[in-house]
Every structure is written in C-alpha cells, then in structure tokens.
Short mmCIF file of C-alpha atoms in Angstrom, two decimals:
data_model
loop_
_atom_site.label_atom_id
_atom_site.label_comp_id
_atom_site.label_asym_id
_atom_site.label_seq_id
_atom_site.Cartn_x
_atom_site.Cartn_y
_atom_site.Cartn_z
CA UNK A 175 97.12 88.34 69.83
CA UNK A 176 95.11 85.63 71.45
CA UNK A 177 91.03 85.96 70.83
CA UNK A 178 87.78 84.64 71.90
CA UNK A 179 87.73 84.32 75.56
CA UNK A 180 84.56 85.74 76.41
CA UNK A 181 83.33 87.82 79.43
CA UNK A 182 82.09 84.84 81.88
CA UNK A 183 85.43 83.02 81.54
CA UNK A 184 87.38 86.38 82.17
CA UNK A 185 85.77 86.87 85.44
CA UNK A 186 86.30 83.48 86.32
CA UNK A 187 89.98 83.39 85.54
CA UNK A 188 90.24 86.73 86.94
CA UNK A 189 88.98 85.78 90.47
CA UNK A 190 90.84 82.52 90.30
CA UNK A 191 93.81 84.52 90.39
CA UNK A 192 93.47 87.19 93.04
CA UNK A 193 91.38 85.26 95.35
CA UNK A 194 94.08 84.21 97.63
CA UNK A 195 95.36 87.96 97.91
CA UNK A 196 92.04 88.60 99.61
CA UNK A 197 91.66 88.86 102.94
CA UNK A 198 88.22 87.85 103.22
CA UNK A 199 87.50 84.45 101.88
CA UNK A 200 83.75 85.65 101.00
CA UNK A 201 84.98 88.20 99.12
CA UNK A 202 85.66 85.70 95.87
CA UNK A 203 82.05 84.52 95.96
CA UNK A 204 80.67 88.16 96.29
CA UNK A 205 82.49 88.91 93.26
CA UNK A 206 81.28 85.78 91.54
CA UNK A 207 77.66 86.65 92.72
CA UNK A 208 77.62 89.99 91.52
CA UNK A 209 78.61 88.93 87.91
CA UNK A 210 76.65 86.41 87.60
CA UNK A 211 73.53 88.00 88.81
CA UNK A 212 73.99 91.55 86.89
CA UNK A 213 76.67 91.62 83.73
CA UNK A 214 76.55 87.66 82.76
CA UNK A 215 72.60 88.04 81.31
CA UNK A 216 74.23 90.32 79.11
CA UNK A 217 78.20 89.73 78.77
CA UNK A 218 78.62 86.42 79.64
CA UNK A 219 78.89 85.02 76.27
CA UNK A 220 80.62 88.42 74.75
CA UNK A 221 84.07 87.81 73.70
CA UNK A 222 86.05 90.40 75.95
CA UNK A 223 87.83 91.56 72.61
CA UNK A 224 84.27 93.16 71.54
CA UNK A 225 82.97 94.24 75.24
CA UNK A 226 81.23 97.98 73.97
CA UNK A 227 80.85 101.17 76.18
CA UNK A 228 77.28 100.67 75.07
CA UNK A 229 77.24 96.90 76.38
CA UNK A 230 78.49 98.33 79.57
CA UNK A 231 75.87 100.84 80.07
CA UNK A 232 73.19 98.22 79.27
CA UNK A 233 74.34 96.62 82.62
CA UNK A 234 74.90 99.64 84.87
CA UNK A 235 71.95 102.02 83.71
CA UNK A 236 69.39 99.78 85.26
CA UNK A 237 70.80 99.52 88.47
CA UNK A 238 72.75 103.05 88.86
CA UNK A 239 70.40 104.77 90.97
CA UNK A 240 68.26 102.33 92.35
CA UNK A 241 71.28 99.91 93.76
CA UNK A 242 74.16 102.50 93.22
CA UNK A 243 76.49 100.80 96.07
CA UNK A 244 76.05 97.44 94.18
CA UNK A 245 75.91 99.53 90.71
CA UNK A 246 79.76 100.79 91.71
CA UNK A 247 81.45 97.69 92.98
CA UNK A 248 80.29 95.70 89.47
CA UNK A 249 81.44 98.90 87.49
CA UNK A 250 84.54 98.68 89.34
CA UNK A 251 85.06 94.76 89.44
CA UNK A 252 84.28 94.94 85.07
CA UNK A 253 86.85 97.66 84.95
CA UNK A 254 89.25 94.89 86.76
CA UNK A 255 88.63 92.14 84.58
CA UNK A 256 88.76 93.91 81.26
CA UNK A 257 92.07 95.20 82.09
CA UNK A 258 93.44 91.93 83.21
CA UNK A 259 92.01 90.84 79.59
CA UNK A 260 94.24 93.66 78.35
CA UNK A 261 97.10 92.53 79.99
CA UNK A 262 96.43 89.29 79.03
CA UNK A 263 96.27 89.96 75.33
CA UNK A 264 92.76 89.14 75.05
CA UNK A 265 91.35 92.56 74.34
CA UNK A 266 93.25 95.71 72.97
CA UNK A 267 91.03 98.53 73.02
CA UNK A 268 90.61 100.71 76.06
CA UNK A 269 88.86 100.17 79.07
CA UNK A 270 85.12 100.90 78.30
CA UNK A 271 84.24 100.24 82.72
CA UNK A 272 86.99 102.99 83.54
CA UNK A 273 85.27 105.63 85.44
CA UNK A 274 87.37 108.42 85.19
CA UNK A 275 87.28 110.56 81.87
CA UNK A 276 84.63 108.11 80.15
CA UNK A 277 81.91 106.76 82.41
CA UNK A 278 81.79 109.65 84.97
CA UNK A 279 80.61 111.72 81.44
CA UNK A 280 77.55 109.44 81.19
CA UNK A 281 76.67 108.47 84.61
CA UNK A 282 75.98 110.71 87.73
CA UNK A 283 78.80 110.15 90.52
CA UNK A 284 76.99 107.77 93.04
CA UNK A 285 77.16 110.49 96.06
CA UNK A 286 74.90 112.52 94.02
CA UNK A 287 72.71 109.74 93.49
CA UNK A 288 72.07 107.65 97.01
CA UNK A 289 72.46 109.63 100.29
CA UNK A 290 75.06 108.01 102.86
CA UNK A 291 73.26 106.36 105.62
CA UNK A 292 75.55 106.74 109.12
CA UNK A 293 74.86 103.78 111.69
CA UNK A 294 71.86 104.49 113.66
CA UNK A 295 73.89 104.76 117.15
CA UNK A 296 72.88 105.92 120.96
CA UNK A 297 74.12 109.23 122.33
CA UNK A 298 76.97 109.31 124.87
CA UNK A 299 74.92 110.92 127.36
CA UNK A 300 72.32 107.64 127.55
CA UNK A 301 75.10 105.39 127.24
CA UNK A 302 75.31 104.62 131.56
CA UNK A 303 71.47 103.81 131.87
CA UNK A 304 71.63 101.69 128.78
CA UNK A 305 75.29 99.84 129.81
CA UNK A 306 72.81 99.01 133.30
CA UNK A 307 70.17 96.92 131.53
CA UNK A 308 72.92 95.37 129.69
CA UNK A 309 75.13 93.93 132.41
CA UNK A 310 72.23 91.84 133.56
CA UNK A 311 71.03 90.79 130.14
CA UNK A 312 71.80 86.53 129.70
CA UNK A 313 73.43 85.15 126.60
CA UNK A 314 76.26 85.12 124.98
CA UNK A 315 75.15 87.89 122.78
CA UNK A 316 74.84 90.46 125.56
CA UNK A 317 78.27 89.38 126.68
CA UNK A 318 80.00 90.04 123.38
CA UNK A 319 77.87 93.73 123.27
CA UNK A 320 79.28 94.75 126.06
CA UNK A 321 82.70 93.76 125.13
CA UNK A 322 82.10 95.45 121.75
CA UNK A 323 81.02 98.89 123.57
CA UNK A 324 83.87 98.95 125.81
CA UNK A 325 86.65 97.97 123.33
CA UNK A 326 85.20 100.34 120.70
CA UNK A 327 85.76 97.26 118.14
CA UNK A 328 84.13 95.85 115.00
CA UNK A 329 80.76 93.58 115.71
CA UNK A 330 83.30 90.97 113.52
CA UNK A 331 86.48 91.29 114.99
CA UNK A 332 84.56 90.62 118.47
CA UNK A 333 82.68 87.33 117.30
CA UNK A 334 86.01 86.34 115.64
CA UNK A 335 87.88 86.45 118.87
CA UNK A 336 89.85 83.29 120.12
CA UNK A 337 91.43 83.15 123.84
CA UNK A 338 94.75 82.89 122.27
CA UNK A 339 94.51 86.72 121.25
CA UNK A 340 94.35 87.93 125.08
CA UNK A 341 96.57 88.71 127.02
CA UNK A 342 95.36 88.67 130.73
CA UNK A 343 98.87 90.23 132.03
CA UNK A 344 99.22 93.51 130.41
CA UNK A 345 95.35 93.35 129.88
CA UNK A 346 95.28 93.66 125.86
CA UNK A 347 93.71 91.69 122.76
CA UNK A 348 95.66 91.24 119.89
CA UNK A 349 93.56 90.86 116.77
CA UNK A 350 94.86 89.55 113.83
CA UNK A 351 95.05 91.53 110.92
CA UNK A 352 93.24 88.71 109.53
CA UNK A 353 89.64 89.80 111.67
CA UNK A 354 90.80 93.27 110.86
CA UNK A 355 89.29 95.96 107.90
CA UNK A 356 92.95 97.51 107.63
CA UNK A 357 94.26 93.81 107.04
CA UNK A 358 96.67 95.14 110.24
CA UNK A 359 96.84 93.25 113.35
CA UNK A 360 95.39 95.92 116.02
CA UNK A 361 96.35 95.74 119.44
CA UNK A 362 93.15 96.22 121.87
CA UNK A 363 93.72 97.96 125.65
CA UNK A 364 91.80 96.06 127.68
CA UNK A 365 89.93 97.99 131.02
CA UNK A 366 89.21 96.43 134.17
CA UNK A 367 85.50 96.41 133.16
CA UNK A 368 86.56 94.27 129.79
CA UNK A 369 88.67 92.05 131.75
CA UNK A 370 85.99 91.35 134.25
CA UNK A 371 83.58 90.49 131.03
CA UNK A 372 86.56 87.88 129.93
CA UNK A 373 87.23 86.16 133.08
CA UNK A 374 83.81 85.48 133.55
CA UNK A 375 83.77 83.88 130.33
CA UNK A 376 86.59 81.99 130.64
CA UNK A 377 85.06 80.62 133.92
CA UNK A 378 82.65 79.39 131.65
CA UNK A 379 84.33 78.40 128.79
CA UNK A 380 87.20 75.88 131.77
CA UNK A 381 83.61 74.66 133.31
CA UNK A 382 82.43 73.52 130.22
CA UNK A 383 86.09 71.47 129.26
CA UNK A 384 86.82 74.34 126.19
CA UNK A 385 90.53 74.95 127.61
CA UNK A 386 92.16 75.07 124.12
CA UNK A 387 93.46 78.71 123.38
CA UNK A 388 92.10 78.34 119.69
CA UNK A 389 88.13 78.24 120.91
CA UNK A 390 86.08 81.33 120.22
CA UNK A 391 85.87 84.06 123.24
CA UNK A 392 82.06 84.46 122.66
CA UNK A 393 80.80 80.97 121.24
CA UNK A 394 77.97 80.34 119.88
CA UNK A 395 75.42 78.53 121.83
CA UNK A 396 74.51 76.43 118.86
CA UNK A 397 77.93 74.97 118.60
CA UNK A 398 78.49 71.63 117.77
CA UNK A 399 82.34 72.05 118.30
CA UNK A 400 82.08 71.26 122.29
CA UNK A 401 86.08 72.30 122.27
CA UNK A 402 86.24 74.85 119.67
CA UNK A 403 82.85 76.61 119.88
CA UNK A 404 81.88 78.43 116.42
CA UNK A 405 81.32 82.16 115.95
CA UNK A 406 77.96 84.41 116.74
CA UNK A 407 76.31 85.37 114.02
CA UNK A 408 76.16 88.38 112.72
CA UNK A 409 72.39 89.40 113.81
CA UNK A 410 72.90 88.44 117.89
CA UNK A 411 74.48 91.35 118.80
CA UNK A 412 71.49 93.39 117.25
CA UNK A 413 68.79 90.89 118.73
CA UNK A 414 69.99 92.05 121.76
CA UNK A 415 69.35 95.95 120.92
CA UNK A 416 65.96 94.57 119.79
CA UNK A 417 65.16 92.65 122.87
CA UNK A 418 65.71 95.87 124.89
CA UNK A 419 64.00 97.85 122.35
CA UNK A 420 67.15 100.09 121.51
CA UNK A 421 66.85 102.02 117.87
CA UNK A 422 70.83 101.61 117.40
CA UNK A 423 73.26 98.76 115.46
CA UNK A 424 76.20 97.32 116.97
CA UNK A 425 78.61 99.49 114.69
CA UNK A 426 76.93 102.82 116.14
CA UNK A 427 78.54 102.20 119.17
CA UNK A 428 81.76 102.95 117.73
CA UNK A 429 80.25 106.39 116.88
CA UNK A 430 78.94 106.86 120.19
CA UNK A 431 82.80 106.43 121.47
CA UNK A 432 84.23 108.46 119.07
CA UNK A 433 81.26 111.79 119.80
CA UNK A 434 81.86 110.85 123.80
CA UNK A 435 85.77 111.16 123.01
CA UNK A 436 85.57 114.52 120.76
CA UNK A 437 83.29 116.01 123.09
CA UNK A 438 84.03 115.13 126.71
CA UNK A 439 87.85 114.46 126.89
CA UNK A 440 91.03 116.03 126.02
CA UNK A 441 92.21 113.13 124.08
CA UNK A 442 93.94 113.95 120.77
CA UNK A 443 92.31 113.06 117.34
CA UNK A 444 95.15 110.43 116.71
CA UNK A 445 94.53 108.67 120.07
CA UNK A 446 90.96 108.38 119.05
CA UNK A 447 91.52 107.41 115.60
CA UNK A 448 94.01 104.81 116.56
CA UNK A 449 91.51 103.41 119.17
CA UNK A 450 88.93 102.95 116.70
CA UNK A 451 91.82 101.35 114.27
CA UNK A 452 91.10 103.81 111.50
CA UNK A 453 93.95 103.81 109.00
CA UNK A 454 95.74 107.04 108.87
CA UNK A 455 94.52 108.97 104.95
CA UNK A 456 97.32 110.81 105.09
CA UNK A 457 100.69 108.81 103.19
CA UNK A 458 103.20 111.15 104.79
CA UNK A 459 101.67 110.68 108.21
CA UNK A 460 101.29 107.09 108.40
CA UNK A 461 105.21 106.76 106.98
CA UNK A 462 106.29 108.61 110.02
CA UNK A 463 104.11 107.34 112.55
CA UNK A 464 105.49 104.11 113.68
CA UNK A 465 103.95 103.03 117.42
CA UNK A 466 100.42 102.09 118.48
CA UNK A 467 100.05 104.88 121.54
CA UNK A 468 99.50 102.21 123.62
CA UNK A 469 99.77 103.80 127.01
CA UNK A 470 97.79 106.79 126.08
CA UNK A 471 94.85 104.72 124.36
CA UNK A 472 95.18 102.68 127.35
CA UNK A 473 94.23 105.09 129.87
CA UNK A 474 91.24 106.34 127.23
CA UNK A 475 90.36 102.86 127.16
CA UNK A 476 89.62 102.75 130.68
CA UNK A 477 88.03 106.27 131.34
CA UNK A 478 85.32 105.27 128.45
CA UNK A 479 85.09 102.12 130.72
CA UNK A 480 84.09 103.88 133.53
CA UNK A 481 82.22 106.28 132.53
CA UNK A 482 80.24 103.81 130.67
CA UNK A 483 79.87 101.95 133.79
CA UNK A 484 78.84 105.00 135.58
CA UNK A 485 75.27 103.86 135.78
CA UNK A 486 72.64 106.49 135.41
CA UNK A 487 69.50 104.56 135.59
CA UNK A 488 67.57 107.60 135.32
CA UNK A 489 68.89 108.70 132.02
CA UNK A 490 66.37 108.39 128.86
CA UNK A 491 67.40 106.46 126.18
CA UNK A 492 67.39 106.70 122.57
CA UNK A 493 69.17 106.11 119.33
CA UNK A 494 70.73 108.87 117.60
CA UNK A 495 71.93 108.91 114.05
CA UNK A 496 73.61 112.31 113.78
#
C-alpha cells in the first residue's frame, strides 16, 4: 500500500490526468481554483489516507447554502479525487465526499437549498418590435445578437464561429462539437434572414483583407490579429441588451424560441429540442434516433426567421422570466 500523498498533490495529479479528456480547456483551472480557494485551507496538507467525513464537512458546511452551486461541484470534484486516491492505492477507506447514502444524510439536497434562477428572456410576442431596433444597431455585437436570436444558438458557440463552419450553398453552420455543450458537432439551418447577416459580414471581413476561412465570423473589434480576428467577449452581446435598455440575457433568447415554438407552431417537441441541440435524456431514444431532422428544422428555422422579422414597431417590450 503506498502512503502519504496528501490532498493538494492528489488534486493536482488528478487534474493532470483528465485534463486533456476535457472539452473545455478552462475547465482544468476551474477545478484547480475551486480547490485551492475552498478545501486546500483545510486539506491541502492532509494525507488522503486520513481525509475524515468530519474534515469534509468542515469544507462544505460553510459554503452549502450560501454558494450551494459552487458548494456541489467541490463536493463532487473531492469525491473524484479521493476515489482516484483509492484506485491509486493511496487511501483504502471509503469515500467520505460520496453523496449518495452518506453526505445526502447530513446535508440538505442543494434544490432545497438555492432556488433555480431561469434566464431572464423577452416574450415571443415583443420579439418583432425588439428584432427592429436591433437591425439598425452598429457593432459587431449587435451583429452576432441577431445571429444568436435567429439560429437559436449558444452566446459561445456564436462568438466561437469561424467562416470555415458555413456553408453558403445549402445555407447551414456546422459547429464543432468542440464550441458545443453536448461535445457533438451540431449542424445549424441557416434562414435567408441569417444568411443576409453573414454576407454582410463577410463583405466586411474581404474589405478588410481577413479572407482566411479560419478568422472569427463576428471578430472582435479590439483584435490585434488583422487576419484572424479574436473572439467577442462574453459581456457584448449583453451590452447590447443594455444599450437598448432590454431586461433579458443573451441565453433567454433561446427560451423565447423554444415558448414561440410550443405555443405558436405545430412543430414536434423533437424538432424543437434538436434545434436548440438539447441532448436527448432518454438512452433508448437517443440509440434509435440516428439523423439531425434537417429538412424539418430547416423550414422551423426559417418561419422563426420571419416571424421574427415581422416587425411590429408598435409592440411593448419587456423581459420575461417565466
């Protein structure tokens, strides 16, 4: 049996190992960050062979209910090292992180704890009047909004978006599973109104000599790559909502789509699903369900186009976060 490795060295050799299964290359540091800034005042120095249920609860209790999302991803990333110190020979007791059957005895389950917050997002029916202030907004950042709304797409898949992804003949963007939550590449119908945002911008991007397929869709305008561009960040999009003094987040958009398909089309639930890229829960399901419903997504694709572009510029607006 090997001995005296202690928690901080764990973690590190942990991480070290998995990082390059993650998809997300921020995801080691997070993991490092949370570690270091909650369990390594009071593990670090532990030997993993004599990490306590009591030790563990001296890290957790304090945070639990006050930061329970952050609370439950170091519970769960402890759980992870200890039993790669198990497996390792380093430890041989149980698991004193595991949730089920010890720590949900002691602690209160987190949804009982912290309410769920949904994406503050603007109702369908205001949608129009708001997509008419929009189209004449300047900036790179209104651009890539308005390519976000009519895609239905992730604020980071958008800003992540290279030329070499689209596809200007069969009108679709291909992102890479790479940009993508599911770590699935996710095939994007493109409407006329999307299309019309993207030639635009590749107007641009010619006119200003970036003509390499690898630069970014929706540069930033702080780029010091002249060829290349570099991404938005992640707060233009919502200085945009700001600017026109909109109560909604980027994301909320995607919830606006989804009420909008639920409640004013005949579309099925699996069209809508798969045109927001939401992985399918059910095992059996997914096994059998092998295409993308490209055709039929296609044509939802461009009704949500149109009727976003159906501008109503009498319509109030608000933000909704039903």
């Amino acid at each position: 049996r090997q001995t005296g490795m202690n928690v901080s060295e764990a973690a590190r050799r942990y991480i070290a190992a998995h990082e390059k299964a993650w998809k997300n290359p921020k995801h080691a540091q997070q993991w490092s960050n949370t570690i270091a800034s909650y369990a390594t005042p009071v593990l670090g120095k532990i030997p993993v062979r004599d990490v306590s249920l009591a030790m563990i609860l001296k890290v957790l209790e304090p945070i639990w209910t006050t930061k329970t999302e952050t609370a439950t991803r170091l519970r769960g990333r402890l759980e992870s090292i200890l039993d790669w110190a198990i497996a390792r020979g380093y430890r041989s007791d149980s698991n004193p992180a595991r949730w089920k059957g010890l720590l949900d005895k002691l602690l209160p389950a987190p949804g009982k704890v912290t309410k769920t917050v949904h994406f503050q997002a603007l109702p369908y029916a205001n949608l129009p009047a708001f997509m008419s202030q929009l189209v004449v907004q300047e900036g790179m950042g209104a651009k890539a909004l308005q390519f976000l709304i009519l895609t239905g797409a992730r604020s980071g898949e958008i800003r992540g978006a290279i030329w070499e992804e689209i596809d200007f003949a069969v009108q679709a963007w291909t992102s890479p599973a790479s940009c993508m939550k599911a770590n699935k590449p996710h095939r994007v119908p493109l409407s006329d109104s999307a299309i019309a945002v993207l030639q635009d911008l590749k107007a641009v991007a010619l006119a200003q000599g970036r003509t390499t397929e690898k630069a970014y869709v929706f540069p930033s305008p702080n780029s010091r790559d002249p060829e290349l561009g570099s991404s938005l960040s992640d707060m233009t999009l919502t200085a945009v909502l700001r600017r026109l003094s909109i109560a909604a987040v980027p994301h909320g958009f995607r919830s606006t789509f989804r009420d909008w398909c639920a409640e004013q089309t005949d579309y099925s639930n699996e069209v809508a699903e798969m045109a927001l890229a939401h992985t399918v829960s059910n095992k059996v399901e997914a096994a059998y369900r092998r295409g993308d419903l490209f055709a039929k997504r296609q044509q939802l694709m461009q009704d949500w186009a149109d009727y976003a572009m159906s501008i109503d510029r009498n319509a109030p607006l608000s933000a909704s976060n039903e």
